[in-house]
Coordinates of N, CA and C in Angstrom, one line a residue:
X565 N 22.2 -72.6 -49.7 CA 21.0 -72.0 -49.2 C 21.2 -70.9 -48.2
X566 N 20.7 -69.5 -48.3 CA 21.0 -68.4 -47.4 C 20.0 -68.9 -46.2
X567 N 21.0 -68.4 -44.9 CA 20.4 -69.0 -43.9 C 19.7 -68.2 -43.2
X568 N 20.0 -66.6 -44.2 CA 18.7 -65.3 -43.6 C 17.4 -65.6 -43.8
X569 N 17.2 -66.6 -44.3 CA 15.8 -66.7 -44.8 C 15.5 -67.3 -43.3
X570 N 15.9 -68.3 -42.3 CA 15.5 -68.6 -41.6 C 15.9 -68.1 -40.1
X571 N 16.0 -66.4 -40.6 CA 16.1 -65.3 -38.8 C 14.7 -64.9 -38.5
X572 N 14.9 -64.8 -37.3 CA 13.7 -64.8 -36.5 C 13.3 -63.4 -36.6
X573 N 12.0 -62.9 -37.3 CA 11.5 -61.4 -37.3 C 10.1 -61.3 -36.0
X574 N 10.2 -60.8 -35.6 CA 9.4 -60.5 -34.6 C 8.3 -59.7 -35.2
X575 N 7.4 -59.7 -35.1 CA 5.7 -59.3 -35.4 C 5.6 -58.0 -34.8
X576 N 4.9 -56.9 -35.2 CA 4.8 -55.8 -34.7 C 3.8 -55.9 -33.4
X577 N 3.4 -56.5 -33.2 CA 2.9 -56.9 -31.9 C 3.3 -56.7 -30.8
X578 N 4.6 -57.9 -30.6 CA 5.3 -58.3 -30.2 C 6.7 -56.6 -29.5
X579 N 6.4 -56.5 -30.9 CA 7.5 -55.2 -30.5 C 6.6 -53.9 -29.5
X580 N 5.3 -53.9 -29.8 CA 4.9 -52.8 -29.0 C 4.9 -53.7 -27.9
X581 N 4.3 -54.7 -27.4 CA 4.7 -55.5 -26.2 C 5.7 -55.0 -25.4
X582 N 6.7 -55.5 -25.7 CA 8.4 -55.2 -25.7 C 8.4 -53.7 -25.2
X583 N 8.0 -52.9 -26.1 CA 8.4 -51.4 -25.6 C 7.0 -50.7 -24.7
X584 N 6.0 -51.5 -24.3 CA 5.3 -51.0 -23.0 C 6.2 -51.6 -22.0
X585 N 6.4 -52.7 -22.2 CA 7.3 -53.4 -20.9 C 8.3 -52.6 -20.3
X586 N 9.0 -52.2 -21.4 CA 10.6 -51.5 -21.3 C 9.6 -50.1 -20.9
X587 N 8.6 -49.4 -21.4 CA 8.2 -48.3 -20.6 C 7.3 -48.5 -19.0
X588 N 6.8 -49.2 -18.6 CA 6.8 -49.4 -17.4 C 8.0 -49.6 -16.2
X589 N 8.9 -50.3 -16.9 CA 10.2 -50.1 -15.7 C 11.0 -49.0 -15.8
X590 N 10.5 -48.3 -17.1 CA 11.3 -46.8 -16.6 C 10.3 -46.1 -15.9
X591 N 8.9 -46.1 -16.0 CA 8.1 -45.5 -14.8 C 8.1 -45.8 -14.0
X592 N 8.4 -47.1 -13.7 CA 8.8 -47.7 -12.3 C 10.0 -47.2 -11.6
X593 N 10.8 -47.1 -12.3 CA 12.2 -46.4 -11.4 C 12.2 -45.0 -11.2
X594 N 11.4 -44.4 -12.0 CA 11.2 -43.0 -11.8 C 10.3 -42.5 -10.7
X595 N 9.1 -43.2 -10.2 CA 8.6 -43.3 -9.3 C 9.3 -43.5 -7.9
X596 N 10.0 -44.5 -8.1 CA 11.0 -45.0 -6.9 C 11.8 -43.8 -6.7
X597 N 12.7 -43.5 -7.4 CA 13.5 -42.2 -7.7 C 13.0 -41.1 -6.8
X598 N 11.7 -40.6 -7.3 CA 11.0 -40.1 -7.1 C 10.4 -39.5 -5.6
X599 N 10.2 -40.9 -5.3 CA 9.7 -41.2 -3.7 C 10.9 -41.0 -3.2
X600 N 12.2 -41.5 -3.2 CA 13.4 -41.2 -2.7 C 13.6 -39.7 -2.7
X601 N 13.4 -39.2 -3.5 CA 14.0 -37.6 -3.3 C 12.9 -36.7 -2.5
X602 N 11.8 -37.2 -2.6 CA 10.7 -36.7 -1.8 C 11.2 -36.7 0.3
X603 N 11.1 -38.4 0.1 CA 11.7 -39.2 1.5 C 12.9 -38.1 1.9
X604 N 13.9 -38.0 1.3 CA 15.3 -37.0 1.0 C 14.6 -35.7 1.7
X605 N 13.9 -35.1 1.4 CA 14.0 -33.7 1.2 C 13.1 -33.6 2.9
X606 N 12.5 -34.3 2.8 CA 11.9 -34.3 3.9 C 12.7 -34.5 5.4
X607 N 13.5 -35.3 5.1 CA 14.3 -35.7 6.1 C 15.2 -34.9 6.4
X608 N 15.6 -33.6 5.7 CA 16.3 -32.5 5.4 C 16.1 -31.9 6.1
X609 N 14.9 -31.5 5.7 CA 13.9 -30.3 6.3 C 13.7 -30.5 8.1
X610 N 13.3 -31.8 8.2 CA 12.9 -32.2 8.9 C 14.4 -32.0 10.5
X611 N 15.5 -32.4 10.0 CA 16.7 -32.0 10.3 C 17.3 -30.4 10.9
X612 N 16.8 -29.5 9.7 CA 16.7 -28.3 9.5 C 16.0 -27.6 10.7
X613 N 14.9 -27.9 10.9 CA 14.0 -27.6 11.9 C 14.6 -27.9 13.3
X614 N 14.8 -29.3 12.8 CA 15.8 -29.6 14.6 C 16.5 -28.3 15.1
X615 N 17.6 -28.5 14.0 CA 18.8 -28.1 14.3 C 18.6 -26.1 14.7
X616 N 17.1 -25.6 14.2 CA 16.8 -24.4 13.9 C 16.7 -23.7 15.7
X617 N 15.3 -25.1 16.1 CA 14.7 -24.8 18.0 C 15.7 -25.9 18.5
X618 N 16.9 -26.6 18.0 CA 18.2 -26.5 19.4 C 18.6 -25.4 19.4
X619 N 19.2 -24.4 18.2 CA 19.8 -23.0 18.1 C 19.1 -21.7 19.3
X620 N 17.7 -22.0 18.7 CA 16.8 -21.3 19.4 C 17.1 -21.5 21.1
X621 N 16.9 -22.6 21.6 CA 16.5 -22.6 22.4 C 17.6 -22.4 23.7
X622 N 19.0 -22.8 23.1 CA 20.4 -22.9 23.5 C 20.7 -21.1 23.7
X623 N 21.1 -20.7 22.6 CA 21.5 -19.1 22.3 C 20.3 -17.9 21.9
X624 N 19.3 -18.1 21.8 CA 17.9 -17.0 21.2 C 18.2 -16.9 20.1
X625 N 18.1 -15.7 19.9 CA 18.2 -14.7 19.1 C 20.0 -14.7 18.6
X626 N 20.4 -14.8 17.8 CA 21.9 -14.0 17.5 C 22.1 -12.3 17.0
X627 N 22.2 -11.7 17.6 CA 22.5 -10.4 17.2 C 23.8 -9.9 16.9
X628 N 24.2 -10.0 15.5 CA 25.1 -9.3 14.7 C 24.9 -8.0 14.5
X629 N 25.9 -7.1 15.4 CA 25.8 -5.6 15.1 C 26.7 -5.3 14.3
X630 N 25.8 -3.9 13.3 CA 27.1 -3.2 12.6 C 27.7 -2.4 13.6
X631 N 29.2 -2.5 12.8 CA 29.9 -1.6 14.1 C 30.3 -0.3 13.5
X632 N 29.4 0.6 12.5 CA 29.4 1.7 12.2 C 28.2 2.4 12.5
X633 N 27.3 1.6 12.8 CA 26.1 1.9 13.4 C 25.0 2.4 12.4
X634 N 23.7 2.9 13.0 CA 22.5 3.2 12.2 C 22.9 4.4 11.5
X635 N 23.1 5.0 10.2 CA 23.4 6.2 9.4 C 22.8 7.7 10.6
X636 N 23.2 8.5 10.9 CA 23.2 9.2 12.0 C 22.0 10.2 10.7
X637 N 22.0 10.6 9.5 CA 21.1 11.5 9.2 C 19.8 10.6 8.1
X638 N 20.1 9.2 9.1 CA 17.9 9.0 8.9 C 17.5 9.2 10.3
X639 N 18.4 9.4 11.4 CA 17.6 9.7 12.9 C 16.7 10.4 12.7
X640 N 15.8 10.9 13.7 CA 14.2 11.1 13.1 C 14.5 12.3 15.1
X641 N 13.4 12.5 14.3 CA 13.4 14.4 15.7 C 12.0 14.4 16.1
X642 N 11.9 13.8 17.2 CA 10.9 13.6 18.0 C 10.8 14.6 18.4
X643 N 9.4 15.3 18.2 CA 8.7 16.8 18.6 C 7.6 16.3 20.2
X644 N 7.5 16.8 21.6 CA 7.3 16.2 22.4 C 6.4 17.0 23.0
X645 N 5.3 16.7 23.1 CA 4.7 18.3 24.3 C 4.2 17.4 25.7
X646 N 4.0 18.2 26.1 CA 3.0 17.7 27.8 C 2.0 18.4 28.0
X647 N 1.1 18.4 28.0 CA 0.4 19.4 27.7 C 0.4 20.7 26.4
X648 N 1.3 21.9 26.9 CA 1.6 22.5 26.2 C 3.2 22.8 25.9
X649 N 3.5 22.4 26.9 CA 5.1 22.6 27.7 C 5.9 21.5 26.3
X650 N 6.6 21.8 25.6 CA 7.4 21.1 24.6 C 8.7 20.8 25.6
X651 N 9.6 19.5 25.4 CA 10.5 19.0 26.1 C 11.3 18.0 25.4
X652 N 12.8 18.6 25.2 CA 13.8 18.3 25.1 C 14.1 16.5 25.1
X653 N 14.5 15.7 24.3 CA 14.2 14.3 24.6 C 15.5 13.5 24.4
X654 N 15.5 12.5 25.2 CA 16.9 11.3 24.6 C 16.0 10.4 23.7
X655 N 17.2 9.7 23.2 CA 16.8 8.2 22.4 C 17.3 7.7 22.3
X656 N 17.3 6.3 21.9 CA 18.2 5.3 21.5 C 17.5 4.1 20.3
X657 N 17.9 4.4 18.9 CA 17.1 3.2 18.0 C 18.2 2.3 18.1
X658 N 17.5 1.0 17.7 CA 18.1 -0.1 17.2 C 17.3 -0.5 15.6
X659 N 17.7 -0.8 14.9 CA 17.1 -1.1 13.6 C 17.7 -3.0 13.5
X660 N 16.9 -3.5 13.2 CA 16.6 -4.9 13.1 C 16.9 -5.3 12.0
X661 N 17.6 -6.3 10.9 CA 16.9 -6.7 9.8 C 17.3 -8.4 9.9
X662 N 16.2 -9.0 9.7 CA 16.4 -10.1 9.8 C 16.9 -11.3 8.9
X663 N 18.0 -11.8 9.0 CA 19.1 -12.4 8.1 C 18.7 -13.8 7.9
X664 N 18.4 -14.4 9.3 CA 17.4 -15.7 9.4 C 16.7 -15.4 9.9
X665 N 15.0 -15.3 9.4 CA 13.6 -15.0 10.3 C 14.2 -15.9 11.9
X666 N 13.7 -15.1 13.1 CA 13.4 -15.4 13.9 C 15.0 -16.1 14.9
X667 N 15.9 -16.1 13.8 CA 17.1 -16.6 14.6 C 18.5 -15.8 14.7
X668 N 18.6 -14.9 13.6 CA 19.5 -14.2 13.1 C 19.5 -12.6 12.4
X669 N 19.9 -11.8 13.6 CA 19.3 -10.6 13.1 C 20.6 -9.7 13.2
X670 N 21.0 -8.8 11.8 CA 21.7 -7.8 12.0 C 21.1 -6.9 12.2
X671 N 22.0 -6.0 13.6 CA 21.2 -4.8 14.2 C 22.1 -3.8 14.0
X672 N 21.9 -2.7 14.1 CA 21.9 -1.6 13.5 C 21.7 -0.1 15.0
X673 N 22.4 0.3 15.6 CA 22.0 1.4 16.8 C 22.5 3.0 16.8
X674 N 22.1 3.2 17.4 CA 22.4 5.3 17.1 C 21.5 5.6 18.4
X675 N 22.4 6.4 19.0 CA 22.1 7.4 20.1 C 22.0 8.7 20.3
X676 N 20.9 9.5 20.1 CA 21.1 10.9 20.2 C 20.0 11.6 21.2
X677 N 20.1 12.8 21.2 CA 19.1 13.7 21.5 C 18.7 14.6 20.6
X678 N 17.0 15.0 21.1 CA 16.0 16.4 20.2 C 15.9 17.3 21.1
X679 N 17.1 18.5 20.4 CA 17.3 19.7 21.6 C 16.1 20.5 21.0
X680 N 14.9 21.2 22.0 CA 14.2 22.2 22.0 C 14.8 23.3 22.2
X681 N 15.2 23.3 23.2 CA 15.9 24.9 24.2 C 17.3 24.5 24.2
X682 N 18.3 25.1 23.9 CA 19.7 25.5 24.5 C 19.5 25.5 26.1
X683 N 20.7 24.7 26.8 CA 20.7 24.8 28.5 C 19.3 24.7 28.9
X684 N 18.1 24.0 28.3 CA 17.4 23.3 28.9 C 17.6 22.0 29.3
X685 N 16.8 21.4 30.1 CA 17.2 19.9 30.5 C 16.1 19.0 30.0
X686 N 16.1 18.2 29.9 CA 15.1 16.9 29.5 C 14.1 16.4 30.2
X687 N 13.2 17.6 31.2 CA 12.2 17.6 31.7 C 11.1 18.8 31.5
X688 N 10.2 17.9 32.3 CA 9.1 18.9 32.6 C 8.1 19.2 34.0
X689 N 8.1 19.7 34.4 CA 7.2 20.1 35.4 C 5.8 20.6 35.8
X690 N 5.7 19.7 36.4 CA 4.3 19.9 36.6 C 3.9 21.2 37.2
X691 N 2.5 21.4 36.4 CA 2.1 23.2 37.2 C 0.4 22.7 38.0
X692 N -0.1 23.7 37.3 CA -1.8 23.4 38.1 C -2.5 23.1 37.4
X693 N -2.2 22.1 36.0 CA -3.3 21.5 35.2 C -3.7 20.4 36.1
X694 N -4.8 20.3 35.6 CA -5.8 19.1 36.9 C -5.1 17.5 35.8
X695 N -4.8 17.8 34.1 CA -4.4 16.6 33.7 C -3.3 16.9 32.7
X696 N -2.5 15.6 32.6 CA -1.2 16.2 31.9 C -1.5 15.0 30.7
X697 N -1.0 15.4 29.3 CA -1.7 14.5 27.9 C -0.4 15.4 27.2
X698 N 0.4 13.6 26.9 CA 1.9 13.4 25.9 C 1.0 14.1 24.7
X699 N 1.6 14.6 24.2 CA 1.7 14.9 21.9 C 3.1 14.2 21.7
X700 N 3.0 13.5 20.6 CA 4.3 13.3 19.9 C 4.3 13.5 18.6
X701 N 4.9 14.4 17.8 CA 5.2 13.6 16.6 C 6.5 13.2 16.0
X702 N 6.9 13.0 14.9 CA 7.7 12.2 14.4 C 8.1 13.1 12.9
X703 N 9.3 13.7 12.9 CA 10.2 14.2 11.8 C 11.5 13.9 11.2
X704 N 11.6 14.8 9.8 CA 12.9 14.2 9.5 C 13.3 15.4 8.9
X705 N 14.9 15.1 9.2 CA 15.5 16.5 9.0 C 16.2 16.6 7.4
X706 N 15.9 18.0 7.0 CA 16.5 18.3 5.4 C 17.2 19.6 5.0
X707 N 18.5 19.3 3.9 CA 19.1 20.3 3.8 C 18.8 20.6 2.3
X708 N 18.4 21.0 1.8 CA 17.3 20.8 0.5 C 16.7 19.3 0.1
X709 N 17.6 18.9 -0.7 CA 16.6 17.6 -1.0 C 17.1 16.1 -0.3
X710 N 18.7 17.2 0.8 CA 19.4 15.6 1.0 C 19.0 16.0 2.7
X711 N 18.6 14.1 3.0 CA 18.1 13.9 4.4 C 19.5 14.1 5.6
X712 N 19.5 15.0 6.2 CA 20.7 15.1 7.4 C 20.1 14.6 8.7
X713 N 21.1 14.6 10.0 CA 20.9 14.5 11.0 C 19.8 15.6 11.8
X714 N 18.9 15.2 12.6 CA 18.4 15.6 13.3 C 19.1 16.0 14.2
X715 N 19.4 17.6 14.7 CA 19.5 18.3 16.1 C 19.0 19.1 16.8
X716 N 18.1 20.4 16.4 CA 17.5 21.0 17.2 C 16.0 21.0 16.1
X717 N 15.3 21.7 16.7 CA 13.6 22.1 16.4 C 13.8 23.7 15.5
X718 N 15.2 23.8 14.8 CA 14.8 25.1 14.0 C 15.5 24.1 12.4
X719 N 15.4 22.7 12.4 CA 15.7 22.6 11.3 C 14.7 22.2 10.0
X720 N 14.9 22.5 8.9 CA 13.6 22.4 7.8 C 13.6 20.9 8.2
X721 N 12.6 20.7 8.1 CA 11.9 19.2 8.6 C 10.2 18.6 7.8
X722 N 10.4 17.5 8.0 CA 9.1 17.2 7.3 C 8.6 16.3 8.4
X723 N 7.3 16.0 8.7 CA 6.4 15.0 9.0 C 6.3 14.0 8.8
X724 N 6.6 12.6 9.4 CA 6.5 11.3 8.9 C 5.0 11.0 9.2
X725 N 4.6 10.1 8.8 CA 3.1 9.7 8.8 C 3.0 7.9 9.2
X726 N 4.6 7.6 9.4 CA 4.9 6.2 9.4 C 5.4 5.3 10.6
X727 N 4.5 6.4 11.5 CA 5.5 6.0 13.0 C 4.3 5.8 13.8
X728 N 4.4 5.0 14.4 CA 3.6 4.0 15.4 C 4.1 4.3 16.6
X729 N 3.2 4.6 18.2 CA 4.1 4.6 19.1 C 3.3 3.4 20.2
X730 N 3.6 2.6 20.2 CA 3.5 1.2 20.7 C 3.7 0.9 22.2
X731 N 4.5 1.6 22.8 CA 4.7 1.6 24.4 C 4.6 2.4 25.5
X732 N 4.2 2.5 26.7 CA 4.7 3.7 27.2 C 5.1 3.2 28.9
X733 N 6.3 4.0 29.3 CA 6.7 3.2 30.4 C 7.0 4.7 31.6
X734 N 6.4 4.3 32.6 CA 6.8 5.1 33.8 C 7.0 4.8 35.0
X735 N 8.3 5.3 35.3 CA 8.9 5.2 36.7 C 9.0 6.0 37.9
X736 N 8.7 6.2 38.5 CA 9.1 7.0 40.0 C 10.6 6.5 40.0
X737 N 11.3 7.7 39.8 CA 12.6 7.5 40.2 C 13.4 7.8 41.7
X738 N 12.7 8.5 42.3 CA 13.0 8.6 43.5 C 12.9 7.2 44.8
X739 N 13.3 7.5 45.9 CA 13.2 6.7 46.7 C 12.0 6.6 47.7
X740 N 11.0 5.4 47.8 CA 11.8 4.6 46.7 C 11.1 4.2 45.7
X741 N 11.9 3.8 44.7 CA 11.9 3.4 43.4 C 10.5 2.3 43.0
X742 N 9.9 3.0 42.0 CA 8.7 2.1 41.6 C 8.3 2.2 40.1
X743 N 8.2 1.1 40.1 CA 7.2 0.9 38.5 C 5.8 1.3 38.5
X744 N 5.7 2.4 37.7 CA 4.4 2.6 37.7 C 3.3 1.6 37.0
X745 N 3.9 1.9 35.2 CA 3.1 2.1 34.2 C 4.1 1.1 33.3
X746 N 3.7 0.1 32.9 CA 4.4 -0.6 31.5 C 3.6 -1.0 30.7
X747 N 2.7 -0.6 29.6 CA 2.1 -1.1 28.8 C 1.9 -0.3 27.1
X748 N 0.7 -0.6 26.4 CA 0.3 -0.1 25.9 C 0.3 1.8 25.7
X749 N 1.0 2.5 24.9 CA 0.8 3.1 24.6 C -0.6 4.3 24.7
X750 N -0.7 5.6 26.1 CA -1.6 6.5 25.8 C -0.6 7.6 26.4
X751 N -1.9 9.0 26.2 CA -1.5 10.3 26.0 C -1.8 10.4 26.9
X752 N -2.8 9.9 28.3 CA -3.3 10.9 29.3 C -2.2 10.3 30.8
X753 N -1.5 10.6 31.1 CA -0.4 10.1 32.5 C -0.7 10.3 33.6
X754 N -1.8 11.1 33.8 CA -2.2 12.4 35.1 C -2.4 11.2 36.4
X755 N -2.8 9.9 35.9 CA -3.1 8.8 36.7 C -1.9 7.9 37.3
X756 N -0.7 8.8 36.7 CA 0.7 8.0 37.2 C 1.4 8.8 37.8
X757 N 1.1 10.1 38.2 CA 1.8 10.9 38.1 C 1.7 11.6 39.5
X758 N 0.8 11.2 40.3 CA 0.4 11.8 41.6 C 1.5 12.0 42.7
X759 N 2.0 11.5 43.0 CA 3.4 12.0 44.2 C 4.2 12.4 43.6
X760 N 4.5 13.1 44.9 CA 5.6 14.1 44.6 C 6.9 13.4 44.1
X761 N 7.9 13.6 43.0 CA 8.8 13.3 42.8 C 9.1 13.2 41.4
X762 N 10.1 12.5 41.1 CA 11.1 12.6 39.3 C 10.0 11.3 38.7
X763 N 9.7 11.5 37.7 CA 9.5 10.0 36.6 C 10.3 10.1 35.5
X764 N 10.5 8.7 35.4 CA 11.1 8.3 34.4 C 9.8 8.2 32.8
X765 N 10.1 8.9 32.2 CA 9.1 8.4 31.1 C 9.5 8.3 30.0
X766 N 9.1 6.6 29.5 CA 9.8 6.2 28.5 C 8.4 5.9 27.0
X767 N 8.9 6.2 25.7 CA 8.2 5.6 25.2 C 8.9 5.2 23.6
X768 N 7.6 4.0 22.9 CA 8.7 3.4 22.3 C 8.1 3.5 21.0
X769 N 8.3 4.1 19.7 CA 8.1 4.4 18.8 C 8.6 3.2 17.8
X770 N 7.9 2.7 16.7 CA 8.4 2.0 15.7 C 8.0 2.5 14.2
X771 N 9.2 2.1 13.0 CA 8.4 2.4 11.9 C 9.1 1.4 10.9
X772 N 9.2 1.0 10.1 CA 9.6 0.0 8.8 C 10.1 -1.1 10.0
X773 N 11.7 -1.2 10.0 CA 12.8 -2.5 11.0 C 13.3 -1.5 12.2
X774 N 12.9 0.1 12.2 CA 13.4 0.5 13.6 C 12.2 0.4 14.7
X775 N 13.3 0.4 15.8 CA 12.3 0.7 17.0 C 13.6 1.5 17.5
X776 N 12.5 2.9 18.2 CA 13.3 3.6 19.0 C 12.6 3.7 20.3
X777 N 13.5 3.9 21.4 CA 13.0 4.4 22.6 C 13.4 5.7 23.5
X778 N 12.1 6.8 23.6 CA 12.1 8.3 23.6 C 12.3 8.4 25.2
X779 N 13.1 9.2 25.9 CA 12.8 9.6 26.7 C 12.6 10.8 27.7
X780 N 12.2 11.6 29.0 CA 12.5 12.4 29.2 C 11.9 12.2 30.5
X781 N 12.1 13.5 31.4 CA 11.5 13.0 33.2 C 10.4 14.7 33.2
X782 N 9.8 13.9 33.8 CA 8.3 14.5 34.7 C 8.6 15.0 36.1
X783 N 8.5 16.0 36.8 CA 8.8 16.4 37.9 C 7.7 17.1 38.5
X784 N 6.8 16.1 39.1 CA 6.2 16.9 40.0 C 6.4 17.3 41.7
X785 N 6.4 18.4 41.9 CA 7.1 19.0 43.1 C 5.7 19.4 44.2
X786 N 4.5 18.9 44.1 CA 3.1 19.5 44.5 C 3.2 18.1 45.4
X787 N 2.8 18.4 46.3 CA 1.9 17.1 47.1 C 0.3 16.6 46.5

């Protein structure tokens, strides 16, 4: 007698049974899984953050400088008047780009001057205007189509339209020594400017990742 006749066949019932079963514990582990890599990521993150405001709070800022510095012909040629009187300027940019927001920044610097006059000096003097009012604008220097270094006020040049000037800072340099003016950026000074003596006058232009800071001195010699 064949004893296949008496193997056990399971009912198609039975088999879908069987295979919701067997699909529930793979949703079940996948869920689990699931929640674990979530829990995971979080706890990462959450780590990350630590580890981000101890950095912070320990060292600031990290500033990695290039040590070839900011490309000398994107410097920019600050045109300056005082009134009417145009005046010769220093500067110094730093260019920022940020490698980790808020923790990690390579910087980028260049030092020059915008000669107006030959054997002029980097001031201005006050005469008998009742008010003195900064102009600045903001250029770039060209030797046909390729951008060069900025040096004096006879080179072909274009207009930037992209420059913000954000600060403005003045000092009595003489003795003794006082802070006038540190804020917000305006044109009219005539209210800082009253005694006799040197100012420091600083101002701070930004545009894309640079910021530069312009300077030049004020000399009033009038009581």
């Amino acid at each position: 007698m064949d004893n296949s006749s008496f193997r056990f066949k399971p009912n198609k019932s039975e088999i879908e049974k069987e295979k919701k079963k067997i699909l529930l514990e793979i949703n079940k582990e996948k869920a689990e899984i699931n929640s674990n890599n979530k829990k995971n990521i979080i706890i990462i993150f959450v780590i990350i953050i630590f580890l981000f405001i101890t950095i912070k709070i320990c060292f600031g800022t990290i500033n990695i400088y290039n040590i070839f510095g900011y490309p000398a012909n994107k410097a920019r040629f600050y045109e300056v008047t005082v009134n009417n009187n145009k005046t010769s300027v220093e500067y110094v940019l730093i260019q920022k780009i940020p490698i980790i927001p808020f923790l990690v920044n390579f910087n980028s610097k260049y030092a020059g001057a915008n000669i107006i006059e030959k054997n002029k000096g980097f001031e201005v003097y006050a005469d008998d205007s009742k008010e003195y009012l900064i102009n600045i604008n903001s250029y770039s220097c060209y030797s046909g189509e390729y951008q060069i270094e900025c040096k004096n006020i006879n080179q072909n040049m274009k207009k930037n339209n992209d420059t913000k000037y954000t600060n403005l800072e003045i000092v009595r340099v003489n003795n003794p020594y006082e802070k006038i003016y540190n804020g917000k950026y305006i044109s009219n000074i005539t209210p800082y400017i009253q005694k006799k003596g040197m100012y420091y006058i600083g101002i701070t232009a930004k545009y894309n990742l640079v910021e530069t800071k312009i300077f030049f001195y004020f000399i009033n010699e009038k009581n």
